[in-house]
PDB file of C-alpha atoms and ligand atoms in Angstrom:
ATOM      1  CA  UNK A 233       0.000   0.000   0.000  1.00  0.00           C
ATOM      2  CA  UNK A 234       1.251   3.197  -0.835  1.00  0.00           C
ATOM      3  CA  UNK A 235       2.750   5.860   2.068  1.00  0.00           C
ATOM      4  CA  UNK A 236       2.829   9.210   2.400  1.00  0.00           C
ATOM      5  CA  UNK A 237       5.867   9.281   1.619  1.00  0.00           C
ATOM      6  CA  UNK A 238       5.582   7.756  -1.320  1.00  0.00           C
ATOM      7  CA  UNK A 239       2.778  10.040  -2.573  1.00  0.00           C
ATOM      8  CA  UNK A 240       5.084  12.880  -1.647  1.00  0.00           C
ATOM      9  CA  UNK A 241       7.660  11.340  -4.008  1.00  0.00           C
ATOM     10  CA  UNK A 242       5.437  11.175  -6.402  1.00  0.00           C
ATOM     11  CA  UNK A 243       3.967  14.423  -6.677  1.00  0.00           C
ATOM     12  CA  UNK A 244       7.881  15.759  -6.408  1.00  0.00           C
ATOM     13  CA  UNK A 245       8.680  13.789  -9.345  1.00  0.00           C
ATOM     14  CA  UNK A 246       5.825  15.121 -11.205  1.00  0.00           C
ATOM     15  CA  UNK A 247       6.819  18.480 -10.922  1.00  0.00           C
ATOM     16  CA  UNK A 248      10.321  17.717 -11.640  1.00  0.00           C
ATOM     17  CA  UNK A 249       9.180  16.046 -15.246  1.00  0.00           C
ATOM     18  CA  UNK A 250       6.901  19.394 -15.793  1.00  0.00           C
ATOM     19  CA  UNK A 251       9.764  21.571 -15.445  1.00  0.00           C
ATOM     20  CA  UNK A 252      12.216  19.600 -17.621  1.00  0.00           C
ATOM     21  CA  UNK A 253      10.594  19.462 -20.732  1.00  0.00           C
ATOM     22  CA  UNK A 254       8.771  22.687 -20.162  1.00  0.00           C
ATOM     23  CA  UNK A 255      12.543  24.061 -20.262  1.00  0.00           C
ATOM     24  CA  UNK A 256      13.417  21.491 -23.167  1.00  0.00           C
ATOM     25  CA  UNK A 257      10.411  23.115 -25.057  1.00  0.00           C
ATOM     26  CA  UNK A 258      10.712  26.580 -24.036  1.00  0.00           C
ATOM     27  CA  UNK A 259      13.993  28.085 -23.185  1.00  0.00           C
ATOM     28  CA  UNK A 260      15.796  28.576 -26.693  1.00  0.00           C
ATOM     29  CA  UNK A 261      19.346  28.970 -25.950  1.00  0.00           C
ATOM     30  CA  UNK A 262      19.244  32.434 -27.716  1.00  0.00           C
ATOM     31  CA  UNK A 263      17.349  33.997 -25.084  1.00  0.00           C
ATOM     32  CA  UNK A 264      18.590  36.455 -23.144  1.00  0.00           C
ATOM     33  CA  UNK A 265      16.198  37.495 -20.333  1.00  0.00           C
ATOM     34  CA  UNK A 266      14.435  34.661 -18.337  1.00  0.00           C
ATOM     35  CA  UNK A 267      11.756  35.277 -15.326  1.00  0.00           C
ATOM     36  CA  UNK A 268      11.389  33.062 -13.142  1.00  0.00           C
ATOM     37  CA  UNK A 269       8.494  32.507 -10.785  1.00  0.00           C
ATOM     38  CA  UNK A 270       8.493  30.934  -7.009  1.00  0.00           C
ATOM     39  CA  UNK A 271       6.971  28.078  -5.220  1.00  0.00           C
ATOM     40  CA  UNK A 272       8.502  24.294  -5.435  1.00  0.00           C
ATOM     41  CA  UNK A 273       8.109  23.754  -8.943  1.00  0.00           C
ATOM     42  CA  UNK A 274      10.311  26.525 -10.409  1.00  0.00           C
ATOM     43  CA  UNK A 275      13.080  25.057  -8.129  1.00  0.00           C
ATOM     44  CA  UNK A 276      12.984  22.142 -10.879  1.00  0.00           C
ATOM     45  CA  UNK A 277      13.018  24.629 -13.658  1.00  0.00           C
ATOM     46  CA  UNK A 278      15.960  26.233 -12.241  1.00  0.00           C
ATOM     47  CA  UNK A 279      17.536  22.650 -11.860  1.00  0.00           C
ATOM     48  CA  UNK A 280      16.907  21.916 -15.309  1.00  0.00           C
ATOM     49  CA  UNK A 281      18.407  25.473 -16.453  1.00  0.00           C
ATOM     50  CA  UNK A 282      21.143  24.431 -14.019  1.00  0.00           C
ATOM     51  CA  UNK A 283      21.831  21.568 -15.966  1.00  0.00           C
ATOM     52  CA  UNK A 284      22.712  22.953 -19.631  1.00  0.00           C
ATOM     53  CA  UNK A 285      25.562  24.071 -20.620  1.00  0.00           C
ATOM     54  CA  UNK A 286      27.668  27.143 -18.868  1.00  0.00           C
ATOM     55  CA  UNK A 287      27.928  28.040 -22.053  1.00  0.00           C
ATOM     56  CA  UNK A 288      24.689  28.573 -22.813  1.00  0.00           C
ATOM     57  CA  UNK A 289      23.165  30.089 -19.162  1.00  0.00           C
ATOM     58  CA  UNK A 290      26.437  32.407 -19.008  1.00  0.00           C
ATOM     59  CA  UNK A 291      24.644  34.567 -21.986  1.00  0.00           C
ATOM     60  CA  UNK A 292      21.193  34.657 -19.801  1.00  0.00           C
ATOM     61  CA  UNK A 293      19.787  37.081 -17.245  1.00  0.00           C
ATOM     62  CA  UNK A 294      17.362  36.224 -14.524  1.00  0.00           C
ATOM     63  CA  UNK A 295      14.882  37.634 -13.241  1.00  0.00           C
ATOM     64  CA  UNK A 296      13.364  36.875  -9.849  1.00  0.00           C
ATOM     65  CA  UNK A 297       9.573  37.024  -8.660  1.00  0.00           C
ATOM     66  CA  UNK A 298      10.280  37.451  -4.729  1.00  0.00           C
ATOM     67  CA  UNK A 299      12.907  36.653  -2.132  1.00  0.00           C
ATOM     68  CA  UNK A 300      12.563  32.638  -2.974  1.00  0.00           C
ATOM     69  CA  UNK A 301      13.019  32.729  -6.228  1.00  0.00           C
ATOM     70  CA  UNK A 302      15.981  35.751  -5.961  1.00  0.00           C
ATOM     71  CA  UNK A 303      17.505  33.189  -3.208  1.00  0.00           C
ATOM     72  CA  UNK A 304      17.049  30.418  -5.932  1.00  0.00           C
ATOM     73  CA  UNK A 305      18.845  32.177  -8.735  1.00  0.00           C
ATOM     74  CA  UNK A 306      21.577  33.058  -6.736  1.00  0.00           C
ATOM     75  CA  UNK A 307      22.326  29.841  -5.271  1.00  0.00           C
ATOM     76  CA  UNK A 308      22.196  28.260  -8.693  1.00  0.00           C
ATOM     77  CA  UNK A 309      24.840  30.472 -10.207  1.00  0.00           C
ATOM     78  CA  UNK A 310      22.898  32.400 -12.809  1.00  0.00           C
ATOM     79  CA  UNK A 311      23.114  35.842 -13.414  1.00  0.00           C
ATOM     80  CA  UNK A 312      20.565  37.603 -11.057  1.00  0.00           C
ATOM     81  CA  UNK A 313      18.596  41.159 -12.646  1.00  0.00           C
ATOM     82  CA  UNK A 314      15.352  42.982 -11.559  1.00  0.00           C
ATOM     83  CA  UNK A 315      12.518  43.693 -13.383  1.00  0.00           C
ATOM     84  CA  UNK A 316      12.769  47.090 -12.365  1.00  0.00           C
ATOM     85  CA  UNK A 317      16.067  47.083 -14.366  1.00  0.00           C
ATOM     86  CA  UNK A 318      14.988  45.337 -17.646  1.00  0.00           C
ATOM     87  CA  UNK A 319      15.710  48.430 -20.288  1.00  0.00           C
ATOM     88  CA  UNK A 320      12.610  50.544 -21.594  1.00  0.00           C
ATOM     89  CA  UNK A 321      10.277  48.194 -24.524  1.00  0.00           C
ATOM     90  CA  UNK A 322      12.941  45.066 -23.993  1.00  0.00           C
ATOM     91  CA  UNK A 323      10.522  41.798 -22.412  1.00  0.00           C
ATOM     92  CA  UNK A 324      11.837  39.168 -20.827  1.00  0.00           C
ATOM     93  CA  UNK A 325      11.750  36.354 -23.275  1.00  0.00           C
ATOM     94  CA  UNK A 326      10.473  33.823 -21.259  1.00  0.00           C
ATOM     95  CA  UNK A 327       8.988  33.469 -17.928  1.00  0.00           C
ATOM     96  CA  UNK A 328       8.828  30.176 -15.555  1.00  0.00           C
ATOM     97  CA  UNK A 329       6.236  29.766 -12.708  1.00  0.00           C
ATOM     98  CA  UNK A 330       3.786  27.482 -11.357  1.00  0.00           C
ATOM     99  CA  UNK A 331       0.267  27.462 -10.407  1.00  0.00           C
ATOM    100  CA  UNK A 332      -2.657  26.795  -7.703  1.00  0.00           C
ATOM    101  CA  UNK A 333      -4.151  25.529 -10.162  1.00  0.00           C
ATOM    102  CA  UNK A 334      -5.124  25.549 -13.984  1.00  0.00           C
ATOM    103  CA  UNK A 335      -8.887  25.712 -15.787  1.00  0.00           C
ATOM    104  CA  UNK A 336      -9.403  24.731 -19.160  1.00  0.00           C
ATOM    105  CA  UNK A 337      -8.870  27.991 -20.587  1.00  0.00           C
ATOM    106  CA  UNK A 338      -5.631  28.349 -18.627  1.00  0.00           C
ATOM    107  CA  UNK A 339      -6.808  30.917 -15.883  1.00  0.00           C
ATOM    108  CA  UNK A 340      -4.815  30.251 -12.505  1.00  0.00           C
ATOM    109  CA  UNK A 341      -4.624  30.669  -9.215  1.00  0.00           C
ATOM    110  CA  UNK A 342      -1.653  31.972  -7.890  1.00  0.00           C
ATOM    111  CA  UNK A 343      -0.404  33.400  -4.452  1.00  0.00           C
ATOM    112  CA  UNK A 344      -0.640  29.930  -2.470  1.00  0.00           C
ATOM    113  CA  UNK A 345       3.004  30.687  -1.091  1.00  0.00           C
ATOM    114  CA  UNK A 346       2.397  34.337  -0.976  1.00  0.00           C
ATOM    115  CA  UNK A 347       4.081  35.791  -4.045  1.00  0.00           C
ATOM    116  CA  UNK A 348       1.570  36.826  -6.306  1.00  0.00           C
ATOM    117  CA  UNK A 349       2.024  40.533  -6.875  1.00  0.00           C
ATOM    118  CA  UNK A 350       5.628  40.208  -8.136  1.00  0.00           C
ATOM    119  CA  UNK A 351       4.696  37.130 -10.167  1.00  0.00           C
ATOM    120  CA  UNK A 352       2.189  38.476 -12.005  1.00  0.00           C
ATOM    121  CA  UNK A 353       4.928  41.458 -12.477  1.00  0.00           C
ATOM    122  CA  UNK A 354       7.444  39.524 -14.526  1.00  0.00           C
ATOM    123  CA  UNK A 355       4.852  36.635 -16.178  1.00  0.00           C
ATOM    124  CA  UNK A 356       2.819  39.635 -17.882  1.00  0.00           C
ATOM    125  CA  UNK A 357       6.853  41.234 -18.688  1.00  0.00           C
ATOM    126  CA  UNK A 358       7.326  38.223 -20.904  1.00  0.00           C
ATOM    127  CA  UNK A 359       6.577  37.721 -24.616  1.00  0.00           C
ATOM    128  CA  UNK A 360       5.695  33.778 -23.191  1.00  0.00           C
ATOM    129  CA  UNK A 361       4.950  33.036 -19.753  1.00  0.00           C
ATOM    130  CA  UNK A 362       5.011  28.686 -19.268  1.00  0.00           C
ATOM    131  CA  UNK A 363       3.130  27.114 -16.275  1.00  0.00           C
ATOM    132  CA  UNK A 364       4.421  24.171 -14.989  1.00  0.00           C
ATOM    133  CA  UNK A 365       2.835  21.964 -12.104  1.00  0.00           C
ATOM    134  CA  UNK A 366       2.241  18.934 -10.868  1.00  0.00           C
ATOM    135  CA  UNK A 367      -1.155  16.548 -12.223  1.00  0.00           C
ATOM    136  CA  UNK A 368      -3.167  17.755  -8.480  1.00  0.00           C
ATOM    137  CA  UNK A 369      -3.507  21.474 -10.250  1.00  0.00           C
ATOM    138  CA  UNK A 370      -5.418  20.325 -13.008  1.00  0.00           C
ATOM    139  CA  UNK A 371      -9.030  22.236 -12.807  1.00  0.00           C
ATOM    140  CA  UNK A 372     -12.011  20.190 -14.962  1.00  0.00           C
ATOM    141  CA  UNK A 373     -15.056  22.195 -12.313  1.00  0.00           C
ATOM    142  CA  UNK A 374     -13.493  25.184 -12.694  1.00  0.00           C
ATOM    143  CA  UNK A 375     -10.855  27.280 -10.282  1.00  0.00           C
ATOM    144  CA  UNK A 376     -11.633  26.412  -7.155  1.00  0.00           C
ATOM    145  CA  UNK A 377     -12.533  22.618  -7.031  1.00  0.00           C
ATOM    146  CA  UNK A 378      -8.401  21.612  -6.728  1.00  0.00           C
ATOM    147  CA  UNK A 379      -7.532  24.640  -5.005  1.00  0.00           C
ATOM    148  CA  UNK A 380     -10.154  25.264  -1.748  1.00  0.00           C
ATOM    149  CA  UNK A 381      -7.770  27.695   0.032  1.00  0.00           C
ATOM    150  CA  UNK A 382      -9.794  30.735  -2.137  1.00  0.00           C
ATOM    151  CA  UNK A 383      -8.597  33.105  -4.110  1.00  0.00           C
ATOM    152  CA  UNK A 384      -5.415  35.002  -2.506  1.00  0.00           C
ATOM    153  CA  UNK A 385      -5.600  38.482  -2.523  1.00  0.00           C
ATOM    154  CA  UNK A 386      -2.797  40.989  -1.677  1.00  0.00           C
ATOM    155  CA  UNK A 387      -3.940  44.160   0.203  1.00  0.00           C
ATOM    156  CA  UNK A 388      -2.485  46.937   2.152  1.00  0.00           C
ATOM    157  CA  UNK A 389      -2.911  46.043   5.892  1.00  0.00           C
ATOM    158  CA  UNK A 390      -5.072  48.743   6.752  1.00  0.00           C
ATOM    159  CA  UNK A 391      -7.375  48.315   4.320  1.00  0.00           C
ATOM    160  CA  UNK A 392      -8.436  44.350   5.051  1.00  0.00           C
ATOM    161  CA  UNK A 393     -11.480  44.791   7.388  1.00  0.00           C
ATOM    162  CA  UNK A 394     -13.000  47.279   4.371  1.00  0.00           C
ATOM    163  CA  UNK A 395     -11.472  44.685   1.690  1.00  0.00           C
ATOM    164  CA  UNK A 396     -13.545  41.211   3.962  1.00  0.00           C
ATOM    165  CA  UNK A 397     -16.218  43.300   4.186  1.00  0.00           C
ATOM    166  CA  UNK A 398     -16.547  43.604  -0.009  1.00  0.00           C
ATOM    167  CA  UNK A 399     -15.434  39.893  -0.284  1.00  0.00           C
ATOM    168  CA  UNK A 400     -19.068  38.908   1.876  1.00  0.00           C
ATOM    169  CA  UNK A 401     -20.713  41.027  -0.562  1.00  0.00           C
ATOM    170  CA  UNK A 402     -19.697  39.972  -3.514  1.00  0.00           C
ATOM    171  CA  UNK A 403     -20.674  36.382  -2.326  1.00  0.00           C
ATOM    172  CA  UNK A 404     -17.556  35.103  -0.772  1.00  0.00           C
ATOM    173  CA  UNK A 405     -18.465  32.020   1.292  1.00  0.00           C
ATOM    174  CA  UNK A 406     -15.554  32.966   3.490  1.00  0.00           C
ATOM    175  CA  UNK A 407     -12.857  35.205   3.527  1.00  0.00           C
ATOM    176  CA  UNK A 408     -10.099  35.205   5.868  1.00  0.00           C
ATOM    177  CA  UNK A 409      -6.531  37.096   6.036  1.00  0.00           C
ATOM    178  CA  UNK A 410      -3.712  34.378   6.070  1.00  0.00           C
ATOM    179  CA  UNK A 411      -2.481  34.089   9.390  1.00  0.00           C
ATOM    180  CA  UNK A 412       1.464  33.412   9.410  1.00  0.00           C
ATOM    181  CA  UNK A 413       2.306  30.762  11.698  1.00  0.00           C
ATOM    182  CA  UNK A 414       3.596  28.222  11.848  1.00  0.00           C
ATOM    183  CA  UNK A 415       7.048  30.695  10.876  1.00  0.00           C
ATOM    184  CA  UNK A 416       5.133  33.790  12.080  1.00  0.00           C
ATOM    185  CA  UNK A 417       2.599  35.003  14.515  1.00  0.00           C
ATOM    186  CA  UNK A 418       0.136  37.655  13.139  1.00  0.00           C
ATOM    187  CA  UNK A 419      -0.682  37.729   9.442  1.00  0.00           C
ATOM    188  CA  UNK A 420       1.377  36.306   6.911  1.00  0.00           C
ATOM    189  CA  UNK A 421       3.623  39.349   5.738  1.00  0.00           C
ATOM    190  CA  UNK A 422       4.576  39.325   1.808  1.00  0.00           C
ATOM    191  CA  UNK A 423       7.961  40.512   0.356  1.00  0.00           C
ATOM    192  CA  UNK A 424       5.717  43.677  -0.651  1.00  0.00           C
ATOM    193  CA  UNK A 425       5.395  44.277   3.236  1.00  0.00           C
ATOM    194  CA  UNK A 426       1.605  43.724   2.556  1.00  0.00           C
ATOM    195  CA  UNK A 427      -1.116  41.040   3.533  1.00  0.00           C
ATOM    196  CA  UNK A 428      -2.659  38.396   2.091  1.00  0.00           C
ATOM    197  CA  UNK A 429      -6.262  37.602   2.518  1.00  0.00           C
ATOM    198  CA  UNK A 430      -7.413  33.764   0.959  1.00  0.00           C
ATOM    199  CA  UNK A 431     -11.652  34.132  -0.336  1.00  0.00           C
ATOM    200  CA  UNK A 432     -13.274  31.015  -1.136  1.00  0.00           C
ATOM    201  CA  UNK A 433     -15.695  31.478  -3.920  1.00  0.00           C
ATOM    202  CA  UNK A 434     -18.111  28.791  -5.315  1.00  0.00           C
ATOM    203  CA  UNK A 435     -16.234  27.642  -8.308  1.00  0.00           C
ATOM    204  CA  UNK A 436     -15.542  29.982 -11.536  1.00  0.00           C
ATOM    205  CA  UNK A 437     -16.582  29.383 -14.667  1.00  0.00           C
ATOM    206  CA  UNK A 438     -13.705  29.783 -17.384  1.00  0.00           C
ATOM    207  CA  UNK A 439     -15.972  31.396 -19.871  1.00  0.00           C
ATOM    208  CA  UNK A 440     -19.807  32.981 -19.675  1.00  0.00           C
ATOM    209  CA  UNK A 441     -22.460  31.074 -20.439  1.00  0.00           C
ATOM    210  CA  UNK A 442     -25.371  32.697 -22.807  1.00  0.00           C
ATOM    211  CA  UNK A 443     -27.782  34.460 -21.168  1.00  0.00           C
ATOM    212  CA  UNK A 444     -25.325  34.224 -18.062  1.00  0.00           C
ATOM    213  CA  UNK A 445     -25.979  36.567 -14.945  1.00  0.00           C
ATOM    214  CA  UNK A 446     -22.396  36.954 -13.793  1.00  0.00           C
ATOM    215  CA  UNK A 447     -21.953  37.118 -10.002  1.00  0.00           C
ATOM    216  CA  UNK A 448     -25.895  35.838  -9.514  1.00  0.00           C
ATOM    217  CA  UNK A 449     -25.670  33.754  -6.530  1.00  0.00           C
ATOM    218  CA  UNK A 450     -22.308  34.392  -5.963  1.00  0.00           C
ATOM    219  CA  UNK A 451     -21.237  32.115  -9.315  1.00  0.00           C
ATOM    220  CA  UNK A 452     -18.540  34.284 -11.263  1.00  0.00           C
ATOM    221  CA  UNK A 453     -16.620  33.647 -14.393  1.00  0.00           C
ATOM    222  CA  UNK A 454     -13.048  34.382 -13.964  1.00  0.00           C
ATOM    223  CA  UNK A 455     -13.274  37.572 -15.727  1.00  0.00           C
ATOM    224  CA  UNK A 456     -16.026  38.553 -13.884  1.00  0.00           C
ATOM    225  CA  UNK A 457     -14.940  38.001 -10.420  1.00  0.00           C
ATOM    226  CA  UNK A 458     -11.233  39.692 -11.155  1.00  0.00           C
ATOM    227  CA  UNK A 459     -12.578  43.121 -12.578  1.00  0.00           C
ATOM    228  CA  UNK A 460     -14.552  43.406  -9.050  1.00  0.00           C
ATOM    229  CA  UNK A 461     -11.828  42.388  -7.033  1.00  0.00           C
ATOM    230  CA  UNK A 462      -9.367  44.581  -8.594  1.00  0.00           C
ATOM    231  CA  UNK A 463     -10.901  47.525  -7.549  1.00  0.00           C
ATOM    232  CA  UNK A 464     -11.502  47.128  -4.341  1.00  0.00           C
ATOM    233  CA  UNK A 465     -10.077  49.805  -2.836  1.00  0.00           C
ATOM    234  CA  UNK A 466      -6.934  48.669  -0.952  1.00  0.00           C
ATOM    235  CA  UNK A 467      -6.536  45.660  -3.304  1.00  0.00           C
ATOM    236  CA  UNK A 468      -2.914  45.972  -4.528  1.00  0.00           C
ATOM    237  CA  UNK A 469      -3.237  42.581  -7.058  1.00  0.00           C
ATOM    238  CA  UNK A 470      -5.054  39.331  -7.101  1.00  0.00           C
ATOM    239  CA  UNK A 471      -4.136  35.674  -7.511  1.00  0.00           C
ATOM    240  CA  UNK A 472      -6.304  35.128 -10.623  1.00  0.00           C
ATOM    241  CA  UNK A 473      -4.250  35.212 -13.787  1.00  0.00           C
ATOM    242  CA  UNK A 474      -6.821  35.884 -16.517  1.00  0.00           C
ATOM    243  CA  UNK A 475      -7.435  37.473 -19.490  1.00  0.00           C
ATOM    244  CA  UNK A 476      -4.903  37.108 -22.399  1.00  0.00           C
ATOM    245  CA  UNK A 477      -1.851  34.862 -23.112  1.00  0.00           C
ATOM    246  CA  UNK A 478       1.580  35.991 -25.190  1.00  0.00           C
ATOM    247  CA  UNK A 479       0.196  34.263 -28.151  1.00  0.00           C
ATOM    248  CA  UNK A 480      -3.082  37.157 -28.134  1.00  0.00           C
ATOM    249  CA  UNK A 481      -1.549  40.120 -26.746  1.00  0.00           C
ATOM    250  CA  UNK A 482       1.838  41.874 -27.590  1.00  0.00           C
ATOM    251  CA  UNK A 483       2.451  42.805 -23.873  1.00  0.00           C
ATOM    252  CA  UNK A 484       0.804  42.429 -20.334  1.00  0.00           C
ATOM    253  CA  UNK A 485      -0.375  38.715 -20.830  1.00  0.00           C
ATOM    254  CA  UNK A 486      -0.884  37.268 -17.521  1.00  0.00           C
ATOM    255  CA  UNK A 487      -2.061  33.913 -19.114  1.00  0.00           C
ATOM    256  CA  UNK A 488       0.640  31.568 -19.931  1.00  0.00           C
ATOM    257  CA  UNK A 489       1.195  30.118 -23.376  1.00  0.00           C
ATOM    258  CA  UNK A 490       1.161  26.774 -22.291  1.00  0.00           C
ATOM    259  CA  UNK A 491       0.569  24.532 -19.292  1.00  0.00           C
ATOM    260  CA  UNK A 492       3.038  21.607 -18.422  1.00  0.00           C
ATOM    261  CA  UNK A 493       1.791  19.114 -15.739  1.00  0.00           C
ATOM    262  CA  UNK A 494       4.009  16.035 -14.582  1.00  0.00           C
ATOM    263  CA  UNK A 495       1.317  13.151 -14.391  1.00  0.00           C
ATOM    264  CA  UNK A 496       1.309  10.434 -11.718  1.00  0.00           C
ATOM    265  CA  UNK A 497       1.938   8.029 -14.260  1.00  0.00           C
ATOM    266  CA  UNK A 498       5.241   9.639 -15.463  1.00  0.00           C
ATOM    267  CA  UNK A 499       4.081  11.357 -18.619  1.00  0.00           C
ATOM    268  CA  UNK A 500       3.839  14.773 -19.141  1.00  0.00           C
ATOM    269  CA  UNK A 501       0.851  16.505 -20.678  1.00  0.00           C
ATOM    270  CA  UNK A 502       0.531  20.195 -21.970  1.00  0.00           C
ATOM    271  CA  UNK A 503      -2.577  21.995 -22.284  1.00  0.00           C
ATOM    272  CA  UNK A 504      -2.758  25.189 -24.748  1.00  0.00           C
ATOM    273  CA  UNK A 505      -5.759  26.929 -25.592  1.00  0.00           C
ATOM    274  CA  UNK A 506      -5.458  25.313 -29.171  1.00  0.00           C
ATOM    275  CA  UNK A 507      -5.212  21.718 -28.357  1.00  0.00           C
ATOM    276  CA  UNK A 508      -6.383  21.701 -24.930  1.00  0.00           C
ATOM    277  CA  UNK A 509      -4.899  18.927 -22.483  1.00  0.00           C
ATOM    278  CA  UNK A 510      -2.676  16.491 -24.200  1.00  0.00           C
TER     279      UNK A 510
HETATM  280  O1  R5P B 705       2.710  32.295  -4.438  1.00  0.00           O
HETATM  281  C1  R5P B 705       3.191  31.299  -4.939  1.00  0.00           C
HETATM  282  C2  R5P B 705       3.095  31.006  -6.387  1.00  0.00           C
HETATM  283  O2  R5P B 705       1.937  31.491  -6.991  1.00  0.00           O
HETATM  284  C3  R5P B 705       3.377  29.552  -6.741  1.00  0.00           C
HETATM  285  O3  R5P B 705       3.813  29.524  -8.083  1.00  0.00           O
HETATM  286  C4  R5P B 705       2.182  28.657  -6.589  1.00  0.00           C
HETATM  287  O4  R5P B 705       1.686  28.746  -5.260  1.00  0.00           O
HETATM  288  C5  R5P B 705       2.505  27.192  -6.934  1.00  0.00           C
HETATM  289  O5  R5P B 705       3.453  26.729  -6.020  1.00  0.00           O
HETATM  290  P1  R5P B 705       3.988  25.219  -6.116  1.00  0.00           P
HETATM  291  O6  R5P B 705       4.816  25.125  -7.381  1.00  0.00           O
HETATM  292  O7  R5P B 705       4.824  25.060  -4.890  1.00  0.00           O
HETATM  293  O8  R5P B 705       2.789  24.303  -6.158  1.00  0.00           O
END
């Protein structure tokens, strides 16, 4: 019978196959500027970028989406840059980060370990921003079946009471801000210096259905439910990445081009909005 241990394994493996051939697929050694997102997937992508040639990774620049992922960079070697530093009209040419989780129309979650803001900084800098994850982030109900934590949202301390209070209304079936123990009494504090609060929404719907009331008894499509958030007044960004991808907009996609998911049987399956899950 299988352990827990074992199960751990296995989901560890299947992010480690995600981010190897996402990085096979996607990181053209003629690139120059790479993001790269945080969580415990990326630390595979930056193994796998760890493991071609000097040659090669000596000619890129990296680009960090917090303190983990600056850490990671660093102790791999590479050549470390911020965003804030990338030149006027250049893009990074490729961004790697993971997800909460994934719908069919490759809308995430994002923020689980707190990094959103930053993230959705440097994946909407690239020209292609790949998703790689393990086979538990794969939404068929919609965002929030896999992913029951609710939809991280980073806001400015003072504002959260205000911020719960416009969660309830918009038909939030709970709202909470993320406490940050077991490393931290008090709230969880993000490399932005800001809070996080998690609001569980009935699942979204990836696209509107005709005649579709958005919001009616609290059931939003993805779009929907991020243009209210949004504004909230002290929102500063949300952990739904929505809209576009780098193969529909020019600039600001926050949508990756593709998904890559490690599978429990050892494969590796990509979803795109072309071919879907394959
Ligand atoms: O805030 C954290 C990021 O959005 C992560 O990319 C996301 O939580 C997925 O993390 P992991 O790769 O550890 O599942």
């Amino acid at each position: 019978m299988a352990t827990a241990n074992d199960a751990a394994a296995l989901i560890e493996e299947s992010k480690r196959l995600a981010a190897f051939q996402a990085v096979a697929d996607h990181l053209s050694p003629s690139y120059r500027h790479i993001g790269i997102g945080s969580g415990s997937t990326v630390v595979h992508v930056v193994a796998a970028i760890s493991s071609l040639s000097p040659s090669i990774t000596s000619a890129m620049t990296f680009y960090p989406t917090g303190a983990q992922s600056e850490a990671l960079i660093e102790d791999a070697g590479l050549r470390l840059a911020y965003i804030n530093k990338l030149p006027p009209g250049v893009q990074l040419d490729v961004c790697f980060d993971g997800a909460d989780e994934v719908d069919s129309a490759l809308n995430l979650i994002k923020g689980g370990g707190a990094c959103l803001w930053q993230e959705k900084i440097v994946a909407s800098a690239a020209k292609k921003f790949v998703c790689v994850a393990d086979f538990r982030k794969i939404s068929e109900g919609g965002l929030g079946t896999e992913w029951k934590k609710g939809v991280p949202i980073e806001v400015l301390p003072m504002a959260a009471p205000r911020v719960l209070d416009e969660l309830k209304r918009l038909g939030a079936q709970g709202a909470k801000i993320r406490s940050g123990l077991p490393g931290k009494a008090g709230a969880c504090v993000t490399d932005n210096g800001l809070w996080i609060v998690d609001a569980v929404f009935k699942p979204l719907l990836a696209k509107a259905e005709e005649g579709y009331e958005d919001g009616k008894d609290g059931v939003w499509t993805v779009d929907g439910l991020a243009d209210k958030l949004i504004k909230i007044p002290g929102v500063a960004e949300i952990g739904l990445f929505y809209g576009k991808s780098g193969l529909e907009v020019e600039s600001g996609a926050q949508k990756p081009v593709a998904a890559y998911f490690g599978m429990a049987d050892g494969s590796v399956k990509v979803q795109t909005l072309e071919k879907g899950l394959v």
